[in-house]
Short mmCIF file of C-alpha atoms in Angstrom, two decimals:
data_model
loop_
_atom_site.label_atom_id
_atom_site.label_comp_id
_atom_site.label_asym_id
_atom_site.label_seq_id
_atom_site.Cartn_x
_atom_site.Cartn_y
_atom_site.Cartn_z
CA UNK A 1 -141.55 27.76 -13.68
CA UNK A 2 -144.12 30.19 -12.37
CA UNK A 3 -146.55 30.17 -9.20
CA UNK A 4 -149.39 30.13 -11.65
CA UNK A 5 -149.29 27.61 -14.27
CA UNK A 6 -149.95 28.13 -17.69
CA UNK A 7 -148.75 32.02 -16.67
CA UNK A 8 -152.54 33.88 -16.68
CA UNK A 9 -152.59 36.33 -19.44
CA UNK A 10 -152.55 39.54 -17.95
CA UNK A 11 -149.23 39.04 -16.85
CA UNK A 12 -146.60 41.38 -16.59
CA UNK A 13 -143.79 39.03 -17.59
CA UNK A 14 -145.64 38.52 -21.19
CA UNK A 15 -144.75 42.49 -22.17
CA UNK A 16 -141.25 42.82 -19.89
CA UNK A 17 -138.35 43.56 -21.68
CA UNK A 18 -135.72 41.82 -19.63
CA UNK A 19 -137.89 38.63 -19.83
CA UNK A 20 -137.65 35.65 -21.67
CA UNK A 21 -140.45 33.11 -21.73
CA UNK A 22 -139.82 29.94 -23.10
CA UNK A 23 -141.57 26.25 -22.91
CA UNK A 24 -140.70 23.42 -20.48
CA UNK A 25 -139.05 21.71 -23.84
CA UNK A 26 -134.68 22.27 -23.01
CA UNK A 27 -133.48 19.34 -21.74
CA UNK A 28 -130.45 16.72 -22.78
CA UNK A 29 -131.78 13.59 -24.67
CA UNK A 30 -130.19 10.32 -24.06
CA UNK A 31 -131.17 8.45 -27.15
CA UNK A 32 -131.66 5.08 -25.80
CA UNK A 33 -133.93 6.27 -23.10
CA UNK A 34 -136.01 8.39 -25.77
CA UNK A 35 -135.93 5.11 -27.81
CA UNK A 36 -137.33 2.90 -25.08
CA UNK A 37 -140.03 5.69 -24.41
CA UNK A 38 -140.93 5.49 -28.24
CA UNK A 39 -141.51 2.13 -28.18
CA UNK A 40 -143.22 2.01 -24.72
CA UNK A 41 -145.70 4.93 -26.13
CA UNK A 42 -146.34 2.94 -29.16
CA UNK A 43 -146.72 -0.39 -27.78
CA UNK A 44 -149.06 1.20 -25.19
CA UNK A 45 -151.22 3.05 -28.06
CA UNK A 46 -151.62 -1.07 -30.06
CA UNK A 47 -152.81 -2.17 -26.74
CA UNK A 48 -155.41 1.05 -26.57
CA UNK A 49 -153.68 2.12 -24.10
CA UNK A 50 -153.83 6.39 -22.71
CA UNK A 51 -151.30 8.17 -24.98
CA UNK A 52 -148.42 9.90 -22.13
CA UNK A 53 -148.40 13.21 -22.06
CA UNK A 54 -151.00 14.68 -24.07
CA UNK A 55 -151.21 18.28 -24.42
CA UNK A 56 -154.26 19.93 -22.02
CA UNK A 57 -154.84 22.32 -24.55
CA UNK A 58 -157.66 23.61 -22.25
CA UNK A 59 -155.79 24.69 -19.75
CA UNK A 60 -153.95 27.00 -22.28
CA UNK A 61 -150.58 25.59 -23.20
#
C-alpha cells in the first residue's frame, strides 16, 4: 500500500533492487464465502445489476 495509488510511474520503487511490488491479490480464501460471492455477483449480473469490482483500468491498474 502506497501514499499514491496506482504508484505514479516515475517512481523510484519500480527500478529498486531491494523492492518487491506485487498486486493487492494475497489473501486466504474461505471457499464458502467465495461461493456465496459467486453467486451474489451472478445473480446480481441476471438482474442487470453493476458487476463488483470492476477493474478502473483508467486509473492504471
Amino acid at each position: 500500500v502506497f501514499e499514491t495509488e496506482p504508484l505514479p510511474q516515475d517512481s523510484a520503487l519500480w527500478t529498486h533492487d531491494k523492492v518487491y511490488l506485487t498486486p493487492h491479490i494475497a489473501s486466504i480464501t474461505h471457499p464458502p464465502t467465495a461461493c456465496r460471492y459467486i453467486a451474489d455477483a451472478i445473480n446480481g449480473f441476471r438482474q442487470d445489476k453493476p458487476w463488483p469490482n470492476l477493474v478502473e483500468h483508467g486509473r492504471g491498474y
